[in-house]
Amino acid sequence: MSKFWSRTAREAKPYTPGEQPNELQVIKLNTNENPYPPSPNTLEAMKRVVNEDLRKYPTPTVDSLKSVIANREGVNDEQVFVGNGSDEVLAFAFQAFFESNEAIKFPGVTYSFYPVYANLYGIPFQEVPLNEDFTINVDGMKQSIGGVIFPNPNAPTGLALRLNQVEKVLQGNPNSVVVVDEAYVEFGAESAVQLVEQYPNLLVTKTLSKSHALAGIRVGYAIGQEELIEGLERIKNSFNSYTINRVSLAGAEAALRDDAYYQETLERVINTRVWFKQSLEELGFEVLDSKANFLFVKPVRVEAEWLYLTLKERGFYIRYFDKSKVRGYVRISVGTDEEMERLLNEISNLLKNYVQ
Amino acid sequence: MSKFWSRTAREAKPYTPGEQPNELQVIKLNTNENPYPPSPNTLEAMKRVVNEDLRKYPTPTVDSLKSVIANREGVNDEQVFVGNGSDEVLAFAFQAFFESNEAIKFPGVTYSFYPVYANLYGIPFQEVPLNEDFTINVDGMKQSIGGVIFPNPNAPTGLALRLNQVEKVLQGNPNSVVVVDEAYVEFGAESAVQLVEQYPNLLVTKTLSKSHALAGIRVGYAIGQEELIEGLERIKNSFNSYTINRVSLAGAEAALRDDAYYQETLERVINTRVWFKQSLEELGFEVLDSKANFLFVKPVRVEAEWLYLTLKERGFYIRYFDKSKVRGYVRISVGTDEEMERLLNEISNLLKNYVQ
């Protein structure tokens, strides 16, 4: 605490991201990264722009990337906003659409950055408890004067709402903005982008970090009707004229143009998730029906925290959230088949030795 | 205007950056970029990290880059904050140190992003008129309960305060934060970093955009005592865990390690500035004594706006600010000798033809 800090700085409750270990031997299944590399075309495109033009600012309006995104998503260029990772897009959305005098709603178990943004911008919030089965309470998300935000699939559960359920939330909040955070949608859920034409209160956010294996370049985007996009641009242009650097711009464009490659890696991740889930269930673990690139898992016989700590000692990083509602669970990102086989092996051995 | 916009979005007054023309033939002297390319080592270091590791998030704490910056600036690692361009660093500083109930002070003619940030975060401000000779009114910057921010050298004048004048501002505001924005300091002014040990209320911001010819990768930083840096980290970690991508991190580190190269390009820019200023003065133009990589110029016989528009038609982009106090001036970035010779030639011809 410092006498020089503003109230905002004093009252901030910063987010803690998953660890980024430096050791190369670690099997890193804690931050939901894609286990496969970006496409060769993506890397080539980035190398090409590492040249003397880096002395110049990037484009402030990122028109060319917007156009590629619009084309992929089947919307107009004016319905696209791009940010320095979808975290930045979400931060701008909190500023652009939510107010300090009206509580917003989000699920009681969800991406833990939402209450952090709300604190930062002084926005009150109401956490809507999940249903017994860990699904989002759709009726509970209605009638929020302040606005709504939820991930689909939800994090860290991985459970997805169907599109007609998302529509119910939209219809239940006709005068406030509903942000659907689709960071993980490409791994098996339905995107709400197709509802954008119909619902002026819908903002969908996506990221290249997971689906396009580009967490390292920080590019996320939002799709919505023009007036919502304009609201985001007003905030962004009051914050930083050039949020996306030249190299990330080139990488993002190339990646989105190389869709066949990424579709293939998405399928591989999904296939791995399926067999790994089944294998954990055979060990007696309870595993939610994830549509994301991670599994939310309740171990049997051992405590979740013990499993997290013990695996870490042995070089496997997974995620454990020390919060009452999810204390019995761990979140495991889906890696390569080989990584998941090694992890499964390790868990099986731990369980055997634990029993003895 | 949209019914979905927050008050913040409605009341925002976004900044307008200088144009980024796509045409290659344009001589671009409007956004104060360095005319020389980044060093070969910098580009090589960036290419090396364009590899499969881009699937992973960057480091959220940027420890290694902080260490390189600390070493260069002669401070501790804990006295360094890094952002996605110094514009992001400044935005965080407004949030971390300034309040909605106390006016901050900045010069009446200065970087036009300051009132934009103030509007975004609801911070009242008082513009302290410059002295007759366009220098910052040092006494007028004292006794600001809300805080102070000014560039040194100032923009768009290019005029610099001496260190003892900066100290007067610091001593005149013992209980509020003074941000000294040193975006252009390397082109000939004195850095206040050496005052950081002595003044807990001092935050100095710098950027690699100009001095290190890396506007395209978006890296800026701040130096201050640990409690100010911690205030910035609290805001950043409530906004976006990973603000700097992997490629920019590698480029920034390599550039700061390659200081000899950049010192040489700085000297070239300074030498060009000196002869170009003199040449404009020989045409009768009034030119302020810039310590930055641009000149603030009052043309004679022709209107500043006419000169700006006419040069633009002829492929020379300079900057004109349509604001009462500076309407008689244009700002011209210092390019290569060849670029400035061509510009000088063009201006001379325009003046000749204008008279006829």
XYZ file of N, CA and C in Angstrom, chain B residues 165-314:
450
model
N 14.947 22.098 -13.123
C 13.553 22.551 -13.248
C 12.580 21.393 -12.980
N 12.945 20.214 -13.468
C 12.126 19.033 -13.171
C 12.076 18.823 -11.656
N 13.217 19.012 -11.004
C 13.274 18.855 -9.547
C 12.350 19.835 -8.841
N 12.270 21.052 -9.371
C 11.360 22.026 -8.752
C 9.918 21.539 -8.788
N 9.525 20.916 -9.908
C 8.160 20.381 -10.009
C 7.980 19.250 -8.984
N 8.998 18.409 -8.852
C 8.915 17.293 -7.893
C 8.815 17.816 -6.469
N 9.637 18.809 -6.146
C 9.626 19.368 -4.796
C 8.332 20.126 -4.523
N 7.740 20.667 -5.580
C 6.501 21.423 -5.426
C 5.262 20.547 -5.306
N 5.443 19.219 -5.426
C 4.310 18.277 -5.349
C 4.682 17.053 -4.514
N 5.083 17.270 -3.246
C 5.644 16.144 -2.477
C 4.638 15.029 -2.219
N 3.353 15.335 -2.254
C 2.355 14.320 -1.908
C 1.558 13.796 -3.089
N 1.985 14.156 -4.295
C 1.286 13.613 -5.458
C 2.310 13.171 -6.496
N 1.850 12.327 -7.401
C 2.764 11.717 -8.360
C 3.014 12.654 -9.537
N 4.274 12.763 -9.917
C 4.679 13.540 -11.086
C 5.187 12.557 -12.139
N 4.470 12.492 -13.267
C 4.888 11.599 -14.355
C 5.670 12.426 -15.370
N 6.925 12.058 -15.597
C 7.740 12.716 -16.619
C 7.824 11.758 -17.809
N 7.192 12.160 -18.891
C 7.048 11.331 -20.085
C 8.232 11.607 -21.005
N 9.215 10.699 -20.979
C 10.467 10.931 -21.713
C 10.510 10.172 -23.034
N 9.424 10.230 -23.777
C 9.378 9.528 -25.068
C 10.519 9.962 -25.994
N 10.921 11.230 -25.863
C 11.904 11.789 -26.802
C 13.229 12.137 -26.139
N 13.425 11.720 -24.896
C 14.566 12.221 -24.118
C 15.915 11.874 -24.733
N 15.979 10.728 -25.411
C 17.274 10.246 -25.911
C 17.831 11.122 -27.038
N 16.991 11.996 -27.590
C 17.455 12.842 -28.691
C 18.082 14.145 -28.196
N 18.428 14.212 -26.899
C 19.190 15.385 -26.483
C 18.811 16.034 -25.168
N 17.822 15.494 -24.457
C 17.471 16.094 -23.168
C 18.071 15.262 -22.019
N 17.900 15.753 -20.793
C 18.450 15.046 -19.626
C 17.356 14.171 -19.014
N 17.670 12.916 -18.742
C 16.663 12.027 -18.166
C 16.542 12.229 -16.659
N 15.302 12.166 -16.179
C 15.038 12.291 -14.743
C 15.200 10.958 -14.017
N 15.608 9.906 -14.734
C 15.762 8.606 -14.059
C 16.722 8.724 -12.877
N 17.734 9.546 -13.039
C 18.709 9.705 -11.940
C 18.110 10.351 -10.681
N 16.894 10.884 -10.796
C 16.234 11.478 -9.620
C 15.317 10.486 -8.894
N 15.166 9.290 -9.469
C 14.191 8.341 -8.926
C 14.525 7.944 -7.484
N 15.799 7.735 -7.189
C 16.198 7.338 -5.828
C 15.745 8.364 -4.795
N 15.794 9.625 -5.192
C 15.575 10.733 -4.269
C 14.092 11.104 -4.115
N 13.297 10.848 -5.158
C 11.910 11.311 -5.152
C 10.922 10.157 -5.295
N 10.253 9.803 -4.202
C 9.301 8.694 -4.273
C 8.077 9.024 -5.116
N 7.867 10.304 -5.422
C 6.696 10.717 -6.210
C 6.973 10.794 -7.707
N 8.174 10.358 -8.138
C 8.547 10.487 -9.552
C 8.357 9.188 -10.322
N 7.638 9.269 -11.430
C 7.570 8.160 -12.373
C 8.047 8.678 -13.727
N 9.061 8.009 -14.275
C 9.586 8.384 -15.589
C 9.142 7.329 -16.598
N 8.570 7.751 -17.731
C 8.208 6.771 -18.762
C 9.076 6.961 -20.001
N 9.388 5.845 -20.634
C 10.193 5.863 -21.863
C 9.583 4.900 -22.879
N 10.072 4.972 -24.091
C 9.575 4.079 -25.137
C 10.708 3.651 -26.049
N 10.577 2.472 -26.627
C 11.545 2.034 -27.633
C 11.120 2.460 -29.037
N 9.947 3.084 -29.132
C 9.387 3.408 -30.448
C 10.266 4.350 -31.243
N 10.814 5.358 -30.572
C 11.571 6.363 -31.290
C 13.071 6.090 -31.217
N 13.630 6.082 -30.001
C 15.076 5.960 -29.849
C 15.610 4.647 -30.408
N 14.797 3.576 -30.322
C 15.273 2.266 -30.764
C 14.574 1.795 -32.040
N 13.925 2.736 -32.710
C 13.369 2.449 -34.046
C 12.441 1.245 -34.034
N 11.632 1.131 -32.974
C 10.786 -0.052 -32.832
C 9.323 0.297 -32.561
N 8.829 1.340 -33.222
C 7.412 1.695 -33.055
C 6.511 0.510 -33.405
N 6.971 -0.321 -34.338
C 6.148 -1.433 -34.808
C 5.973 -2.571 -33.834
N 6.778 -2.626 -32.750
C 6.632 -3.757 -31.810
C 5.970 -3.361 -30.500
N 5.747 -2.070 -30.243
C 4.973 -1.608 -29.103
C 5.573 -2.020 -27.754
N 6.662 -1.376 -27.386
C 7.209 -1.598 -26.044
C 7.589 -0.258 -25.425
N 7.029 0.004 -24.257
C 7.405 1.173 -23.480
C 7.635 0.740 -22.044
N 8.233 1.613 -21.251
C 8.438 1.222 -19.847
C 8.428 2.430 -18.922
N 8.348 2.132 -17.632
C 8.374 3.186 -16.624
C 9.417 2.842 -15.577
N 10.041 3.899 -15.025
C 11.005 3.737 -13.937
C 10.499 4.567 -12.756
N 10.477 3.954 -11.585
C 10.067 4.672 -10.384
C 10.420 3.837 -9.171
N 10.174 4.401 -7.998
C 10.425 3.602 -6.792
C 9.434 2.445 -6.737
N 9.800 1.437 -5.972
C 9.084 0.168 -6.001
C 7.588 0.311 -5.748
N 7.191 1.224 -4.871
C 5.755 1.280 -4.572
C 4.944 1.849 -5.737
N 5.561 2.731 -6.527
C 4.852 3.206 -7.721
C 4.758 2.085 -8.756
N 5.847 1.355 -8.921
C 5.838 0.243 -9.887
C 4.797 -0.791 -9.477
N 4.713 -1.060 -8.193
C 3.720 -2.029 -7.712
C 2.297 -1.541 -8.003
N 2.076 -0.230 -7.884
C 0.760 0.330 -8.224
C 0.411 0.061 -9.685
N 1.398 0.252 -10.573
C 1.168 -0.029 -11.998
C 0.894 -1.513 -12.231
N 1.641 -2.366 -11.542
C 1.448 -3.816 -11.715
C 0.048 -4.237 -11.278
N -0.461 -3.609 -10.229
C -1.812 -3.947 -9.766
C -2.858 -3.635 -10.835
N -2.687 -2.499 -11.506
C -3.622 -2.148 -12.580
C -3.452 -3.117 -13.760
N -2.213 -3.293 -14.191
C -1.948 -4.175 -15.345
C -2.498 -5.580 -15.094
N -2.276 -6.097 -13.900
C -2.726 -7.460 -13.607
C -4.227 -7.558 -13.336
N -4.888 -6.412 -13.340
C -6.354 -6.400 -13.289
C -6.941 -6.162 -14.679
N -6.059 -6.043 -15.676
C -6.485 -5.648 -17.025
C -6.160 -6.719 -18.057
N -4.941 -7.251 -18.004
C -4.473 -8.188 -19.022
C -3.203 -8.832 -18.472
N -3.227 -10.142 -18.292
C -2.071 -10.803 -17.666
C -0.822 -10.720 -18.529
N -1.027 -10.766 -19.834
C 0.113 -10.861 -20.759
C 0.006 -9.723 -21.762
N 0.606 -8.575 -21.444
C 0.458 -7.428 -22.336
C 1.526 -7.396 -23.433
N 2.652 -8.066 -23.209
C 3.719 -8.028 -24.211
C 3.899 -9.408 -24.818
N 3.797 -9.484 -26.122
C 3.920 -10.780 -26.801
C 5.375 -11.253 -26.853
N 5.540 -12.523 -27.207
C 6.878 -13.130 -27.183
C 7.869 -12.478 -28.139
N 7.400 -12.070 -29.307
C 8.323 -11.536 -30.312
C 8.791 -10.139 -29.914
N 7.872 -9.327 -29.418
C 8.249 -7.980 -28.973
C 9.212 -8.053 -27.784
N 8.985 -9.014 -26.887
C 9.887 -9.185 -25.745
C 11.318 -9.433 -26.232
N 11.440 -10.336 -27.199
C 12.778 -10.673 -27.709
C 13.408 -9.467 -28.399
N 12.610 -8.740 -29.180
C 13.135 -7.569 -29.884
C 13.581 -6.478 -28.926
N 12.794 -6.236 -27.912
C 13.119 -5.172 -26.951
C 14.413 -5.493 -26.212
N 14.539 -6.738 -25.782
C 15.770 -7.127 -25.069
C 17.004 -6.957 -25.944
N 16.895 -7.446 -27.180
C 18.052 -7.374 -28.088
C 18.405 -5.923 -28.380
N 17.384 -5.097 -28.582
C 17.636 -3.690 -28.912
C 18.355 -2.983 -27.765
N 17.895 -3.239 -26.533
C 18.497 -2.545 -25.392
C 19.917 -3.027 -25.137
N 20.207 -4.245 -25.589
C 21.575 -4.770 -25.453
C 22.488 -4.239 -26.547
N 21.891 -3.666 -27.587
C 22.670 -3.265 -28.763
C 22.829 -1.752 -28.771
N 23.212 -1.205 -27.654
C 23.141 0.237 -27.458
C 24.031 1.047 -28.401
N 25.193 0.513 -28.740
C 26.121 1.266 -29.597
C 25.455 1.624 -30.923
N 24.757 0.631 -31.504
C 24.074 0.873 -32.773
C 23.101 2.033 -32.642
N 22.296 1.997 -31.577
C 21.253 3.012 -31.450
C 21.831 4.383 -31.116
N 22.913 4.409 -30.357
C 23.554 5.691 -30.069
C 23.978 6.360 -31.366
N 24.464 5.541 -32.281
C 24.912 6.087 -33.555
C 23.743 6.681 -34.348
N 22.618 5.964 -34.380
C 21.473 6.500 -35.141
C 20.907 7.749 -34.454
N 20.952 7.776 -33.119
C 20.490 8.976 -32.408
C 21.320 10.189 -32.832
N 22.619 9.985 -32.896
C 23.502 11.097 -33.296
C 23.219 11.573 -34.704
N 22.935 10.614 -35.584
C 22.619 11.004 -36.965
C 21.344 11.847 -36.995
N 20.337 11.431 -36.235
C 19.078 12.191 -36.209
C 19.327 13.599 -35.662
N 20.133 13.671 -34.619
C 20.421 14.983 -34.019
C 21.153 15.884 -35.020
N 22.140 15.315 -35.719
C 22.873 16.105 -36.715
C 21.953 16.609 -37.825
N 21.060 15.757 -38.267
C 20.108 16.170 -39.309
C 19.207 17.282 -38.791
N 18.753 17.120 -37.551
C 17.880 18.134 -36.961
C 18.564 19.499 -36.961
N 19.860 19.501 -36.605
C 20.592 20.764 -36.502
C 20.649 21.493 -37.843
N 21.059 20.809 -38.897
C 21.174 21.528 -40.186
C 19.803 21.862 -40.775
N 18.827 20.979 -40.518
C 17.497 21.244 -41.090
C 16.858 22.462 -40.410
N 17.034 22.548 -39.102
C 16.510 23.708 -38.367
C 17.115 24.998 -38.935
N 18.435 24.957 -39.106
C 19.135 26.138 -39.612
C 18.638 26.514 -41.015
N 18.412 25.490 -41.820
C 17.950 25.760 -43.193
C 16.565 26.385 -43.189
N 15.691 25.893 -42.316
C 14.347 26.485 -42.239
C 14.435 27.937 -41.763
N 15.339 28.164 -40.821
C 15.506 29.529 -40.309
C 16.012 30.462 -41.423
N 16.848 29.895 -42.292
C 17.339 30.705 -43.410
C 16.213 31.088 -44.365
N 15.151 30.260 -44.378
C 13.970 30.607 -45.181
C 13.096 31.635 -44.467
N 13.466 31.941 -43.214
C 12.684 32.902 -42.444
C 11.698 32.251 -41.488
N 11.640 30.914 -41.479
C 10.724 30.225 -40.579
C 11.202 30.363 -39.130
N 10.240 30.377 -38.217
C 10.586 30.362 -36.793
C 10.605 28.900 -36.337
N 11.702 28.470 -35.738
C 11.832 27.058 -35.362
C 12.236 26.969 -33.897
N 11.437 26.274 -33.087
C 11.783 26.154 -31.665
C 13.011 25.270 -31.501
N 13.673 25.448 -30.340
C 14.951 24.768 -30.090
C 14.717 23.340 -29.598
N 14.376 22.465 -30.525
C 13.953 21.113 -30.164
C 15.092 20.239 -29.673
N 14.786 19.475 -28.614
C 15.696 18.421 -28.159
C 15.122 17.045 -28.508
N 14.123 17.036 -29.383
C 13.462 15.780 -29.753
C 13.786 15.414 -31.199
N 13.107 14.402 -31.747
C 13.354 14.025 -33.140
C 12.309 14.648 -34.072
N 11.864 15.840 -33.694
C 10.954 16.591 -34.551
C 11.201 18.071 -34.316
N 10.699 18.885 -35.242
C 10.823 20.332 -35.098
C 9.442 20.952 -35.137
N 9.248 21.961 -34.305
C 7.974 22.677 -34.266
C 8.227 24.017 -34.943
N 7.519 24.240 -36.024
C 7.931 25.228 -37.012
C 6.795 26.189 -37.350
N 7.090 27.474 -37.321
C 6.114 28.464 -37.756
C 6.560 28.999 -39.120
N 5.815 28.640 -40.164
C 6.214 29.102 -41.497
C 5.998 30.607 -41.634
N 6.681 31.224 -42.570
C 6.397 32.621 -42.910
C 5.784 32.668 -44.301
N 5.036 33.692 -44.559
C 4.391 33.980 -45.846
C 3.254 33.001 -46.185
N 3.334 31.738 -45.714
C 2.224 30.812 -45.978
C 1.621 30.369 -44.647
N 0.354 29.996 -44.693
C -0.320 29.488 -43.504
C 0.179 28.073 -43.200
N 0.248 27.743 -41.915
C 0.697 26.411 -41.508
C -0.211 25.328 -42.106
N -1.517 25.546 -42.034
C -2.436 24.529 -42.543
C -2.269 24.332 -44.055
N -2.078 25.438 -44.763
C -1.873 25.346 -46.207
C -0.605 24.534 -46.508
N 0.438 24.811 -45.740
C 1.700 24.095 -45.958
C 1.509 22.599 -45.726
N 0.837 22.272 -44.646
C 0.554 20.867 -44.319
C -0.209 20.182 -45.455
N -1.293 20.825 -45.918
C -2.140 20.214 -46.948
C -1.422 20.111 -48.292
N -0.674 21.164 -48.600
C 0.007 21.180 -49.895
C 1.134 20.142 -49.927
N 1.865 20.052 -48.830
C 2.931 19.046 -48.783
C 2.341 17.637 -48.862
N 1.203 17.444 -48.241
C 0.556 16.125 -48.272
C 0.224 15.721 -49.711
N -0.326 16.684 -50.452
C -0.629 16.424 -51.875
C 0.620 15.999 -52.638
N 1.739 16.541 -52.217
C 2.986 16.252 -52.930
C 3.760 15.092 -52.314
